[in-house]
């Protein structure tokens, strides 16, 4: 699978019993072909992997007992971990969002805080209304280049990165220190704790970072990789 700039990049979205309408809407609008998969598929069938937001990850995967994790989906944990492993082996671009960021961190040996002390500042106001807060990005990082060093984001989570996984670096944080963005130091793996798929033009919120550039950055990384192969 080798999409070029003029082609439709096929993006795998592995989920089980979960809707991903906002993600498919954004990717389709940008000319990509999102493919929702509920079972293992070869990485060769796709150009990139998107790990979406969703329910909490089983704490057993990062060596903890369940103290504050809710609505676990063991089948989805297993599917997403295995799909991520395939894309890591192939060194194909990966974008994680919210749960997706946490899954990337766990995959690389990191741990999570099962319920952050400042959850009220990050948890959604309702099921459809996110919490809004400011954040800081590392200058020169992929997020810093897109949005600048200070910008507001939308949050809907009560868990967060604790110990950072091997090879990952934190490039964005909220004012309370909660990790909001990471990337891998050598692999094309990028992730945000916030929800860029819910900040597209028809859902834009005043003063909040536009989510479209995040997805465009991801697709451009795919095209850049394919142009070298």
CSV table of C-alpha atoms in Angstrom, one decimal:
chain,number,residue,atom,x,y,z
A,1,UNK,CA,0.0,0.0,0.0
A,2,UNK,CA,1.7,3.2,-1.2
A,3,UNK,CA,-0.6,6.2,-1.4
A,4,UNK,CA,0.9,9.3,-3.0
A,5,UNK,CA,-0.3,12.9,-2.6
A,6,UNK,CA,-3.0,12.5,-5.3
A,7,UNK,CA,-4.2,9.1,-3.9
A,8,UNK,CA,-6.5,8.1,-1.1
A,9,UNK,CA,-4.4,6.9,1.9
A,10,UNK,CA,-6.1,3.9,3.6
A,11,UNK,CA,-6.2,4.3,7.3
A,12,UNK,CA,-7.0,1.4,9.6
A,13,UNK,CA,-9.2,2.2,12.7
A,14,UNK,CA,-9.4,-0.9,14.9
A,15,UNK,CA,-12.4,-0.9,17.2
A,16,UNK,CA,-14.9,-3.3,18.6
A,17,UNK,CA,-18.4,-2.2,19.4
A,18,UNK,CA,-17.6,1.5,19.3
A,19,UNK,CA,-18.5,4.3,16.9
A,20,UNK,CA,-15.9,6.3,15.2
A,21,UNK,CA,-18.0,8.7,13.1
A,22,UNK,CA,-16.0,11.8,13.9
A,23,UNK,CA,-12.8,10.2,12.9
A,24,UNK,CA,-14.1,8.8,9.6
A,25,UNK,CA,-15.7,12.2,8.8
A,26,UNK,CA,-12.4,14.1,9.2
A,27,UNK,CA,-10.3,11.6,7.3
A,28,UNK,CA,-12.7,11.4,4.4
A,29,UNK,CA,-12.9,15.2,4.2
A,30,UNK,CA,-9.1,15.2,3.9
A,31,UNK,CA,-9.2,12.7,1.0
A,32,UNK,CA,-8.2,9.6,3.0
A,33,UNK,CA,-10.0,6.3,3.1
A,34,UNK,CA,-10.8,5.3,6.7
A,35,UNK,CA,-11.4,1.6,7.2
A,36,UNK,CA,-12.9,0.4,10.4
A,37,UNK,CA,-11.7,-3.1,11.3
A,38,UNK,CA,-12.9,-5.3,14.1
A,39,UNK,CA,-10.4,-8.1,13.5
A,40,UNK,CA,-6.7,-8.4,12.7
A,41,UNK,CA,-5.7,-7.2,9.3
A,42,UNK,CA,-2.2,-7.0,7.7
A,43,UNK,CA,-0.4,-3.7,8.0
A,44,UNK,CA,0.4,-4.0,4.3
A,45,UNK,CA,-3.2,-3.4,3.5
A,46,UNK,CA,-3.0,0.1,5.0
A,47,UNK,CA,-0.9,3.3,4.8
A,48,UNK,CA,-1.4,4.3,8.5
A,49,UNK,CA,-3.1,3.4,11.8
A,50,UNK,CA,-5.4,5.6,13.8
A,51,UNK,CA,-6.0,4.6,17.4
A,52,UNK,CA,-9.2,6.5,18.5
A,53,UNK,CA,-10.5,7.6,21.9
A,54,UNK,CA,-12.7,5.1,23.8
A,55,UNK,CA,-13.0,3.3,27.1
A,56,UNK,CA,-10.3,2.7,29.7
A,57,UNK,CA,-7.5,0.3,29.1
A,58,UNK,CA,-7.2,-2.8,31.3
A,59,UNK,CA,-4.7,-1.9,34.0
A,60,UNK,CA,-3.3,-5.4,33.9
A,61,UNK,CA,-1.6,-4.4,30.7
A,62,UNK,CA,0.6,-2.0,32.6
A,63,UNK,CA,1.0,-4.1,35.7
A,64,UNK,CA,-1.7,-2.7,38.0
A,65,UNK,CA,-4.8,-3.8,39.7
A,66,UNK,CA,-8.0,-2.1,38.7
A,67,UNK,CA,-8.7,0.7,41.1
A,68,UNK,CA,-10.5,3.3,39.0
A,69,UNK,CA,-10.7,2.0,35.4
A,70,UNK,CA,-14.2,1.7,34.0
A,71,UNK,CA,-16.0,0.1,31.0
A,72,UNK,CA,-13.1,-2.2,30.0
A,73,UNK,CA,-13.1,-3.8,26.6
A,74,UNK,CA,-10.5,-6.6,26.6
A,75,UNK,CA,-11.1,-7.6,23.0
A,76,UNK,CA,-10.5,-4.1,21.8
A,77,UNK,CA,-7.3,-3.9,24.0
A,78,UNK,CA,-6.0,-7.0,22.4
A,79,UNK,CA,-6.9,-6.0,18.8
A,80,UNK,CA,-5.4,-2.5,19.1
A,81,UNK,CA,-2.2,-3.7,20.8
A,82,UNK,CA,-1.7,-6.3,18.0
A,83,UNK,CA,-2.4,-3.9,15.2
A,84,UNK,CA,-0.1,-1.3,16.8
A,85,UNK,CA,2.6,-4.0,17.0
A,86,UNK,CA,2.3,-4.7,13.3
A,87,UNK,CA,2.6,-1.0,12.4
A,88,UNK,CA,5.6,-0.5,14.7
A,89,UNK,CA,7.3,-3.4,13.0
A,90,UNK,CA,6.6,-1.9,9.6
A,91,UNK,CA,7.5,1.6,10.8
A,92,UNK,CA,4.3,2.9,9.3
A,93,UNK,CA,2.7,6.2,10.7
A,94,UNK,CA,0.4,5.9,13.7
A,95,UNK,CA,-1.8,8.6,15.2
A,96,UNK,CA,-3.3,8.1,18.7
A,97,UNK,CA,-6.1,10.1,20.2
A,98,UNK,CA,-7.0,10.1,23.9
A,99,UNK,CA,-7.2,6.4,24.7
A,100,UNK,CA,-5.0,6.0,21.6
A,101,UNK,CA,-2.3,8.0,23.3
A,102,UNK,CA,-2.6,6.0,26.5
A,103,UNK,CA,-2.4,2.7,24.5
A,104,UNK,CA,0.7,3.9,22.7
A,105,UNK,CA,2.3,4.7,26.1
A,106,UNK,CA,1.3,1.3,27.5
A,107,UNK,CA,2.6,-0.5,24.4
A,108,UNK,CA,6.0,1.0,24.9
A,109,UNK,CA,6.1,0.0,28.6
A,110,UNK,CA,4.7,3.1,30.2
A,111,UNK,CA,2.0,3.3,32.9
A,112,UNK,CA,-1.2,5.3,33.5
A,113,UNK,CA,-2.8,7.2,36.3
A,114,UNK,CA,-6.2,5.5,36.7
A,115,UNK,CA,-7.9,8.6,37.9
A,116,UNK,CA,-6.1,11.9,37.9
A,117,UNK,CA,-6.5,14.3,40.8
A,118,UNK,CA,-7.6,17.1,38.5
A,119,UNK,CA,-10.1,15.0,36.5
A,120,UNK,CA,-12.7,17.7,36.8
A,121,UNK,CA,-10.5,19.9,34.6
A,122,UNK,CA,-10.2,17.3,31.9
A,123,UNK,CA,-13.5,15.2,32.0
A,124,UNK,CA,-16.2,16.3,29.6
A,125,UNK,CA,-19.0,18.4,30.9
A,126,UNK,CA,-21.5,16.1,29.1
A,127,UNK,CA,-21.2,13.2,26.7
A,128,UNK,CA,-21.1,15.7,23.8
A,129,UNK,CA,-19.5,18.7,25.5
A,130,UNK,CA,-15.8,18.6,26.1
A,131,UNK,CA,-13.8,20.4,28.8
A,132,UNK,CA,-11.6,23.2,27.5
A,133,UNK,CA,-8.2,24.0,29.0
A,134,UNK,CA,-4.9,25.6,28.1
A,135,UNK,CA,-1.7,23.7,27.3
A,136,UNK,CA,1.9,24.2,26.4
A,137,UNK,CA,3.8,22.5,23.6
A,138,UNK,CA,7.6,22.1,23.4
A,139,UNK,CA,9.1,24.6,20.9
A,140,UNK,CA,10.0,22.9,17.7
A,141,UNK,CA,7.9,19.8,18.3
A,142,UNK,CA,5.4,18.7,15.8
A,143,UNK,CA,2.6,20.2,17.9
A,144,UNK,CA,4.6,23.3,18.6
A,145,UNK,CA,5.2,23.9,14.9
A,146,UNK,CA,1.5,23.5,14.1
A,147,UNK,CA,-0.1,25.4,17.0
A,148,UNK,CA,2.6,27.4,18.7
A,149,UNK,CA,3.8,27.0,22.2
A,150,UNK,CA,0.5,27.9,24.0
A,151,UNK,CA,-2.9,26.9,22.9
A,152,UNK,CA,-6.2,25.6,24.3
A,153,UNK,CA,-7.5,22.1,23.7
A,154,UNK,CA,-10.6,20.0,24.4
A,155,UNK,CA,-10.5,17.2,26.8
A,156,UNK,CA,-12.7,14.2,27.7
A,157,UNK,CA,-10.6,11.9,30.0
A,158,UNK,CA,-10.1,11.0,33.6
A,159,UNK,CA,-6.9,9.0,33.1
A,160,UNK,CA,-3.4,10.1,32.0
A,161,UNK,CA,0.2,9.1,31.4
A,162,UNK,CA,2.2,8.4,34.5
A,163,UNK,CA,5.5,6.8,33.6
A,164,UNK,CA,6.4,7.6,30.0
A,165,UNK,CA,7.1,4.6,27.8
A,166,UNK,CA,10.5,3.7,26.3
A,167,UNK,CA,11.4,5.9,23.3
A,168,UNK,CA,8.5,8.3,23.8
A,169,UNK,CA,8.9,12.0,24.7
A,170,UNK,CA,6.3,14.4,26.1
A,171,UNK,CA,5.8,17.4,23.9
A,172,UNK,CA,2.6,18.9,25.2
A,173,UNK,CA,1.2,19.3,28.8
A,174,UNK,CA,-1.7,21.0,30.5
A,175,UNK,CA,-1.1,23.6,33.2
A,176,UNK,CA,-1.6,20.9,35.9
A,177,UNK,CA,1.2,18.7,34.3
A,178,UNK,CA,-1.1,16.2,32.7
A,179,UNK,CA,0.5,14.9,29.5
A,180,UNK,CA,-1.4,16.1,26.4
A,181,UNK,CA,0.9,15.2,23.5
A,182,UNK,CA,3.7,12.7,22.8
A,183,UNK,CA,5.7,11.3,20.0
A,184,UNK,CA,8.3,8.6,19.5
A,185,UNK,CA,11.9,9.7,19.1
A,186,UNK,CA,12.7,7.4,16.1
A,187,UNK,CA,9.3,6.0,14.8
A,188,UNK,CA,6.5,7.9,13.0
A,189,UNK,CA,4.2,7.6,16.1
A,190,UNK,CA,2.3,10.7,17.2
A,191,UNK,CA,-0.5,11.0,19.8
A,192,UNK,CA,-2.6,13.6,21.6
A,193,UNK,CA,-4.7,13.3,24.8
A,194,UNK,CA,-7.3,15.7,23.4
A,195,UNK,CA,-9.9,15.3,20.6
A,196,UNK,CA,-8.9,17.0,17.3
A,197,UNK,CA,-11.7,15.0,15.5
A,198,UNK,CA,-14.3,17.0,17.5
A,199,UNK,CA,-12.8,20.4,16.5
A,200,UNK,CA,-13.4,20.3,12.8
A,201,UNK,CA,-15.0,23.3,11.0
A,202,UNK,CA,-18.6,22.3,11.6
A,203,UNK,CA,-17.9,21.7,15.3
A,204,UNK,CA,-15.3,24.5,15.8
A,205,UNK,CA,-15.2,26.1,19.3
A,206,UNK,CA,-14.0,29.7,19.7
A,207,UNK,CA,-10.4,29.9,21.1
A,208,UNK,CA,-9.7,26.1,20.8
A,209,UNK,CA,-7.1,24.7,18.5
A,210,UNK,CA,-8.4,23.6,15.1
A,211,UNK,CA,-8.1,19.8,14.9
A,212,UNK,CA,-7.8,19.5,11.2
A,213,UNK,CA,-4.0,20.3,11.0
A,214,UNK,CA,-3.3,17.3,13.3
A,215,UNK,CA,-4.9,14.9,10.9
A,216,UNK,CA,-3.3,16.7,7.9
A,217,UNK,CA,0.1,16.3,9.6
A,218,UNK,CA,-0.5,12.6,10.1
A,219,UNK,CA,-1.5,12.1,6.4
A,220,UNK,CA,1.5,14.1,5.2
A,221,UNK,CA,3.8,11.9,7.3
A,222,UNK,CA,2.3,8.9,5.4
A,223,UNK,CA,2.8,10.6,2.0
A,224,UNK,CA,6.4,11.5,2.9
A,225,UNK,CA,7.2,7.9,4.0
A,226,UNK,CA,5.6,6.5,0.8
A,227,UNK,CA,7.5,8.9,-1.4
A,228,UNK,CA,10.8,7.5,-0.1
A,229,UNK,CA,9.8,3.8,-0.6
